[in-house]
XYZ file of C-alpha atoms in Angstrom:
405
model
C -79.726 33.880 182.864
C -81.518 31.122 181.386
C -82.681 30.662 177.909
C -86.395 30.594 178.779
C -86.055 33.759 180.721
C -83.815 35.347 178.702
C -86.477 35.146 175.570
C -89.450 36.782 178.199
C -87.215 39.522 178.952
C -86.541 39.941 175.181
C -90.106 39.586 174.228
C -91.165 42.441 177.245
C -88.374 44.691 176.385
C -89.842 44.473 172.167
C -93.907 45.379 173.455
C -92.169 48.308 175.264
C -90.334 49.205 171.913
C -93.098 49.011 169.747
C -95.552 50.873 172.289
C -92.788 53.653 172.612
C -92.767 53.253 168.747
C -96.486 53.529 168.214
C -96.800 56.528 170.573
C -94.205 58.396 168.654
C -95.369 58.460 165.297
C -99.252 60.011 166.782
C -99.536 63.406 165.342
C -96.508 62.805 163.771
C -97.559 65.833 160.801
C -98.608 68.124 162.332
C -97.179 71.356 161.397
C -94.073 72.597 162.137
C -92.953 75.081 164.926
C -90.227 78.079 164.112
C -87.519 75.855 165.245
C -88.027 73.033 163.343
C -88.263 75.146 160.122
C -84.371 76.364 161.286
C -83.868 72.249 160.691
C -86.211 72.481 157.520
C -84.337 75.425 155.847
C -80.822 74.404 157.208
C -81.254 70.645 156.437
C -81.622 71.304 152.453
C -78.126 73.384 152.928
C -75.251 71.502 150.679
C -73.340 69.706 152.882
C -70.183 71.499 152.000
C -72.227 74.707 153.922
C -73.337 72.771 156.691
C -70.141 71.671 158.007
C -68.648 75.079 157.374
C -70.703 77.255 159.501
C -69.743 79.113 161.980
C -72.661 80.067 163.824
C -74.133 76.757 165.033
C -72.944 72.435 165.537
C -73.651 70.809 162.183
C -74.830 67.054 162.969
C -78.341 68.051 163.815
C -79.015 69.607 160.110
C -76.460 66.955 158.339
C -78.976 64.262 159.733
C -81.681 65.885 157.948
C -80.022 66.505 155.216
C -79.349 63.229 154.518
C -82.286 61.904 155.354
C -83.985 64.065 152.867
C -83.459 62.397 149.610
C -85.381 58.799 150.769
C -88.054 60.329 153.257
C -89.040 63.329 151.232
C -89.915 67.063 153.149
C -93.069 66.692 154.730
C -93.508 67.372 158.401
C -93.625 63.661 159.122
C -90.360 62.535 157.012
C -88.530 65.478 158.606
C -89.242 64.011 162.098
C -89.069 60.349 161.207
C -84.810 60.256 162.095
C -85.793 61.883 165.312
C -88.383 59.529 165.920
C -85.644 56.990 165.643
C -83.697 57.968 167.847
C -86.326 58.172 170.782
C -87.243 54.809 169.698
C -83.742 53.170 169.897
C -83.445 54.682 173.803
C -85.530 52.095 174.871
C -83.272 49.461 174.598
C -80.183 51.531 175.246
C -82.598 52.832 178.212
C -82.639 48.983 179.373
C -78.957 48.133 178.983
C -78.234 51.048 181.198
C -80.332 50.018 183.854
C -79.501 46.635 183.247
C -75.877 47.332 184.042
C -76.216 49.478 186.535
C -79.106 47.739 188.805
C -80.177 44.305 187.107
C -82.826 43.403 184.658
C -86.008 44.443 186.688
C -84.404 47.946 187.059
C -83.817 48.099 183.103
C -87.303 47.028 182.038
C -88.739 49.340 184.318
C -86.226 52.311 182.935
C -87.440 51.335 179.299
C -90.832 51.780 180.033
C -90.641 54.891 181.944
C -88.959 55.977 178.721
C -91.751 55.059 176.471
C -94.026 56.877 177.894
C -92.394 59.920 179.303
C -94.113 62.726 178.004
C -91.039 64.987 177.771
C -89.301 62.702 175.767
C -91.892 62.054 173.264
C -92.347 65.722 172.612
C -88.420 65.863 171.621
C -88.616 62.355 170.325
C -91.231 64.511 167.739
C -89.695 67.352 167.822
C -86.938 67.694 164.707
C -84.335 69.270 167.350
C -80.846 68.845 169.046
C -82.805 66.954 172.612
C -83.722 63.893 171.564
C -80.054 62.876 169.720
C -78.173 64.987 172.931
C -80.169 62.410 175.256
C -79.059 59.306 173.137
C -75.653 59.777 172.461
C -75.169 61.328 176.385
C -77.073 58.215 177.942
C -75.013 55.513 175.358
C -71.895 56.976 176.666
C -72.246 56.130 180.187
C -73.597 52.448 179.366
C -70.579 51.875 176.642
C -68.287 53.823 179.566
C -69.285 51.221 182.084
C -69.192 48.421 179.803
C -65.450 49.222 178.946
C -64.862 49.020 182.192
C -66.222 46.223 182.987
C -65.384 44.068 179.928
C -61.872 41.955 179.710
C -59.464 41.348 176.706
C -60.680 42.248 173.313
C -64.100 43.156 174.726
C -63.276 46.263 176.080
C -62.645 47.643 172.137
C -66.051 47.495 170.968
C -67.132 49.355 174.048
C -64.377 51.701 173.958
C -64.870 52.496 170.297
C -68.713 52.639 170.731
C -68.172 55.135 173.541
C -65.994 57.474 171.325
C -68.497 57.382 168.185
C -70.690 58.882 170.441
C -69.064 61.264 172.082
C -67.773 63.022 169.119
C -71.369 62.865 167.145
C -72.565 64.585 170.872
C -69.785 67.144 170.628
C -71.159 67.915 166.934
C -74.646 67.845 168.092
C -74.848 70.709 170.831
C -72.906 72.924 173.028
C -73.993 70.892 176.195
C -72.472 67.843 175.084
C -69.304 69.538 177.064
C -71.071 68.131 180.026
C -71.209 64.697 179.136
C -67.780 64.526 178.326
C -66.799 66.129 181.312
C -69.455 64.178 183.245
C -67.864 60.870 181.851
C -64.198 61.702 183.265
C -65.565 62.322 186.457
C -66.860 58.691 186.323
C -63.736 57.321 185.400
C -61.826 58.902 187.964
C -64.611 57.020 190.570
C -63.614 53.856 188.827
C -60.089 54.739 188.707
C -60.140 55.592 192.483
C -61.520 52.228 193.321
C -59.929 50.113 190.833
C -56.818 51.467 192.154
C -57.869 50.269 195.788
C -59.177 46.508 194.490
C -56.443 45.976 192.098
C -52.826 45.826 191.578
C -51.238 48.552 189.508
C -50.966 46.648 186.310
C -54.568 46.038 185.704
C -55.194 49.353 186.965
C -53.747 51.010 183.847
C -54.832 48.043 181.703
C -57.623 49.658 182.266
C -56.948 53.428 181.948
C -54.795 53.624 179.321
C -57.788 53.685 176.324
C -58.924 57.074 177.856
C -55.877 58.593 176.350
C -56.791 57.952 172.853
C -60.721 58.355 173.399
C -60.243 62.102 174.569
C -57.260 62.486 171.458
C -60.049 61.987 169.035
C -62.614 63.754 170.902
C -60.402 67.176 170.580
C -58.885 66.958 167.320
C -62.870 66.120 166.381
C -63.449 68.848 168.244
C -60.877 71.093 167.154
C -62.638 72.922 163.940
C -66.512 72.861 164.473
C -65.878 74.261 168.057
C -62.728 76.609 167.318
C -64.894 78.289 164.937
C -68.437 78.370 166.960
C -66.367 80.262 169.456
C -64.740 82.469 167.261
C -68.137 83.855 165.797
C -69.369 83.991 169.616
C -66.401 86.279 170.699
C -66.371 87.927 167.308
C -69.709 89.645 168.210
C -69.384 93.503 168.501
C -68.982 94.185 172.710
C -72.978 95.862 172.684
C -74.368 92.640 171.073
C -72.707 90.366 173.847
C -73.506 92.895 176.409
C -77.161 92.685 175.501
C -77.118 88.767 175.543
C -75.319 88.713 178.708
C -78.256 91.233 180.165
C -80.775 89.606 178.967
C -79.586 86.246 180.036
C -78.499 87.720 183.698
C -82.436 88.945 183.814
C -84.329 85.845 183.036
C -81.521 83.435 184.919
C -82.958 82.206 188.150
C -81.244 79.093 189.155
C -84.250 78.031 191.569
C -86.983 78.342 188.905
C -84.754 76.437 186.222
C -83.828 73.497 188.874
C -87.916 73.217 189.486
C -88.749 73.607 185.842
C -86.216 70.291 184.696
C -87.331 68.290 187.275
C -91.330 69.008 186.413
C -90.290 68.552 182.813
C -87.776 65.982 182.969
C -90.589 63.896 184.925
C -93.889 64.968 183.369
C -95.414 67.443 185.536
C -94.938 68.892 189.123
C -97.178 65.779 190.691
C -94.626 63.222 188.811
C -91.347 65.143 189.781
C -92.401 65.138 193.895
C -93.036 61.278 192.983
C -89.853 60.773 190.985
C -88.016 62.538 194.041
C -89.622 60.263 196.597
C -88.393 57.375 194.421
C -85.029 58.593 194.162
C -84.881 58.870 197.870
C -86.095 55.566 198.212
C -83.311 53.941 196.135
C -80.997 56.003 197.962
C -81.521 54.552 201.527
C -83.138 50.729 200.316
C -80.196 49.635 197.998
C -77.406 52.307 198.649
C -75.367 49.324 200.232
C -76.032 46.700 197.656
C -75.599 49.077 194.806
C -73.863 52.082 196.048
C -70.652 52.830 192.598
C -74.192 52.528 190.499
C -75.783 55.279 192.561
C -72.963 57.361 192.742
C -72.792 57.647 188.588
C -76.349 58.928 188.388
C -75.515 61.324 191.475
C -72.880 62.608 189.259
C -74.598 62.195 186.117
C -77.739 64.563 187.509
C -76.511 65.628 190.644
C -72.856 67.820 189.450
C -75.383 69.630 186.439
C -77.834 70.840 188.741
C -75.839 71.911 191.086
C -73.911 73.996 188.753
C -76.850 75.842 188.203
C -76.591 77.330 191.621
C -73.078 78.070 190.885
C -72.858 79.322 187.516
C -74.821 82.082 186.233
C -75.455 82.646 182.313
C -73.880 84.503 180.538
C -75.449 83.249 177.393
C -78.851 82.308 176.259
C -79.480 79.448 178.219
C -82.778 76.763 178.044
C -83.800 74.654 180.881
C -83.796 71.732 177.550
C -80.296 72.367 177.721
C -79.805 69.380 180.193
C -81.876 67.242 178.403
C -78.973 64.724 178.823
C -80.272 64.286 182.429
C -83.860 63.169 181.550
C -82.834 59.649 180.986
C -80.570 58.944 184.020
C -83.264 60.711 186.212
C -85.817 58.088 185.439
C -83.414 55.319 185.373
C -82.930 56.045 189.170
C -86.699 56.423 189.624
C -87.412 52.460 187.884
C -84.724 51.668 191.402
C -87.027 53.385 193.395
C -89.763 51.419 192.412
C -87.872 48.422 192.064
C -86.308 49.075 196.048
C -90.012 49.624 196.954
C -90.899 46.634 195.639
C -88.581 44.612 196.696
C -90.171 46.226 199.784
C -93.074 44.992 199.238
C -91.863 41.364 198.908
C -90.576 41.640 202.633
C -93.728 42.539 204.106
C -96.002 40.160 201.691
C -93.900 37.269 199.976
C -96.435 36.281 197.515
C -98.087 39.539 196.393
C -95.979 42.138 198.147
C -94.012 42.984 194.843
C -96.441 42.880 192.335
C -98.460 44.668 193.874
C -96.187 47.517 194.365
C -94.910 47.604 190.919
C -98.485 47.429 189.853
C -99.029 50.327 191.751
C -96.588 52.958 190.869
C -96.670 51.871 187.378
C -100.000 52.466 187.131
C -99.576 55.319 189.062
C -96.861 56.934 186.668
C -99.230 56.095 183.759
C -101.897 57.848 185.652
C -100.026 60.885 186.387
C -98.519 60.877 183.071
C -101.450 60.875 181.643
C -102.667 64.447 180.963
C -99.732 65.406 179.818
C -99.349 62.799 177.594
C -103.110 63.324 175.697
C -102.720 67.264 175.775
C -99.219 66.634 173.795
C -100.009 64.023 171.269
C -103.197 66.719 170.420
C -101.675 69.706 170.127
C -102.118 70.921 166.809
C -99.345 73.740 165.465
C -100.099 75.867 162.339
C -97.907 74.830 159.595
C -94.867 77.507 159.117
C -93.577 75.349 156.074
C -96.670 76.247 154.339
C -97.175 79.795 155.506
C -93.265 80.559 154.926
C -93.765 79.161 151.579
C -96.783 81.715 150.622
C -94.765 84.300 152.245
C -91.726 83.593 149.737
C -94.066 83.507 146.896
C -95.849 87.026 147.823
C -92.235 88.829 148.184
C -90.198 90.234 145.477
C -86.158 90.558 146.186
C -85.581 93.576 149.308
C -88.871 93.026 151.107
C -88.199 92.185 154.641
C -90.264 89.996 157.021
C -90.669 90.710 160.273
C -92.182 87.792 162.653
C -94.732 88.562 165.605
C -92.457 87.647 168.640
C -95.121 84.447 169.959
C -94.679 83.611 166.386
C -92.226 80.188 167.526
């Protein structure tokens, strides 16, 4: 890559992170919803109780906590880390696509990012999502980069790769699937590294896994061990009545439709999203085929389990947030395979305007959805929990109205 090309690509990749920036902080005080006062309340926890709880993962509300001191505790400052870390994506966004399908690919992945309505809710949302999607999507681009780098290069990535696995594994219960998502990538590598090369610089390059998975479970070992010990601690009727409830509401169909609407913006940009995915599937499965296979297993194993597993927990279709990401990384190929496409059929115009076109056409659809979100007003609940507090005396109990969150 030349110099002169390498500075446009930097200078289009930093107008996507500042519009992605920009769009984020809209609205960014408006009040907060139930949830967020769980991070509120929990967040001004000593740390010494945060880390010893039983009853939920602790990096979420050690985040705020720390961020507490220099941002203050209004709505805003609580959702200014998490606002970070949609931000950062965008780049991270890029390398992925970079690596996986070339620079047009990762532009096009960055911007889908920026202004993907679902992840700028969780982007201003002071929740798990948004730092599950970062740490989950960072692990497959430093996974792939290990791989792919020689000598001393390969420690960065390797060491990058384990930072965020283990913050993921503190951050929710569905970082399991990443992890477990990221050893069935390495055993794809594995299987054809084993084929290409000889069997020295096959384990050259398998041997680090060893170590990365040694820290994951001793990291692992006491936030986990005692999460599950105050989940199978619960009295037999109190499980029972989560596993009923959960069994009731569980329909593996209607969850599978309702991540793809929301992972893409809407029902009209999911059928779109799908077409694209199809698209990249039969224009550049030759050319590109070990790329298309990770995000096949990186969205195709979790949905599928869906069909397979039933819960036996509470269980949110945000759950798989992790997915969000990849899915519109292998949309940007669609577009990119459809414009490429377009080049065939019209040399001079053919690709622009495709890309053109379905940009302007995700924007479109996108939209809506965007507007309605970055205006949706929420009453304050740090406020009215606050007058609440001050109206009680010790032994009053408050009950919530059940649309209260």
């Amino acid at each position: 890559m030349t110099r002169g090309r390498g500075w446009k690509i930097g200078a289009t990749l930093a107008v996507i992170t500042a519009i992605a920036a920009g769009i984020r902080l809209v609205g960014l005080g408006r009040g907060l919803d139930l949830l967020e006062m769980n991070s509120f309340w929990y967040g001004r926890m000593p740390l010494g109780y945060i880390f010893q709880a039983s009853d939920y993962f602790p990096h979420l509300y050690a985040l705020v906590h720390l961020c507490a001191p220099a941002l203050g505790d209004s709505e805003a400052a609580l959702r200014l880390p998490f606002v970070l870390a949609g931000v950062i994506q965008v780049p991270v966004r890029f390398l992925l696509g970079r690596r996986l399908f070339g620079e047009r690919v990762g532009l096009l992945s960055a911007f889908l990012v920026a202004i993907s309505p679902f992840h700028i809710h969780h982007s201003q949302t002071a929740r798990y999502y948004v730092l599950l999607m970062l740490y989950s999507s960072f692990m497959l681009y430093a996974l792939l980069a290990a791989w792919e780098a020689r000598g001393w290069r390969r420690a960065p990535a390797w060491g990058g790769f384990t930072a965020a696995a283990v913050l993921n594994l503190h951050t929710h219960l569905f970082a399991l699937y990443a992890l477990a998502l990221s050893l069935v990538s390495v055993l794809m590598l594995l299987g054809s590294s084993f084929r290409q090369e000889d069997g020295r610089g096959f384990w050259k390059k398998a041997w680090p896994l060893g170590p990365v998975l040694a820290i994951c479970a001793v990291s692992m070992l006491d936030t986990w061990g005692r999460y599950w010990f105050f989940i199978w601690s619960q009295s037999s009727s109190e499980r029972s009545l989560w596993e009923t409830t959960a069994s009731r509401v569980f329909n593996p169909g209607d969850i599978f439709a309702q991540i793809l609407a929301g992972f893409s913006g809407g029902p009209r940009p999911a059928v779109l999203f799908a077409f694209l995915a199809v698209a990249a599937g039969i224009l550049r499965g030759r050319p590109h085929q070990k790329a298309l296979r990770h995000l096949a297993i990186w969205t195709g194993i979790p949905l599928a389990s869906l069909f397979i597993l039933r819960s036996h927990y509470h269980f949110e279709p945000w759950y798989f947030a992790f997915i969000a990401p990849l899915w519109l990384v292998w949309a940007a190929c669609g577009i990119e395979a459809a414009a490429e496409a377009g080049a065939r059929l019209h040399p001079r115009f053919g690709r622009a305007t495709v890309w053109a076109g379905l940009a302007l056409g995700v924007v479109w659809l996108n939209g809506s959805v965007l507007s309605e979100e970055l205006g949706h007003a929420q009453s304050s609940w740090k406020d009215a929990l606050g007058e609440i507090s001050g109206r009680c005396v010790p032994g009053d109990a408050v009950f919530l109205h059940p649309e209260s969150g």
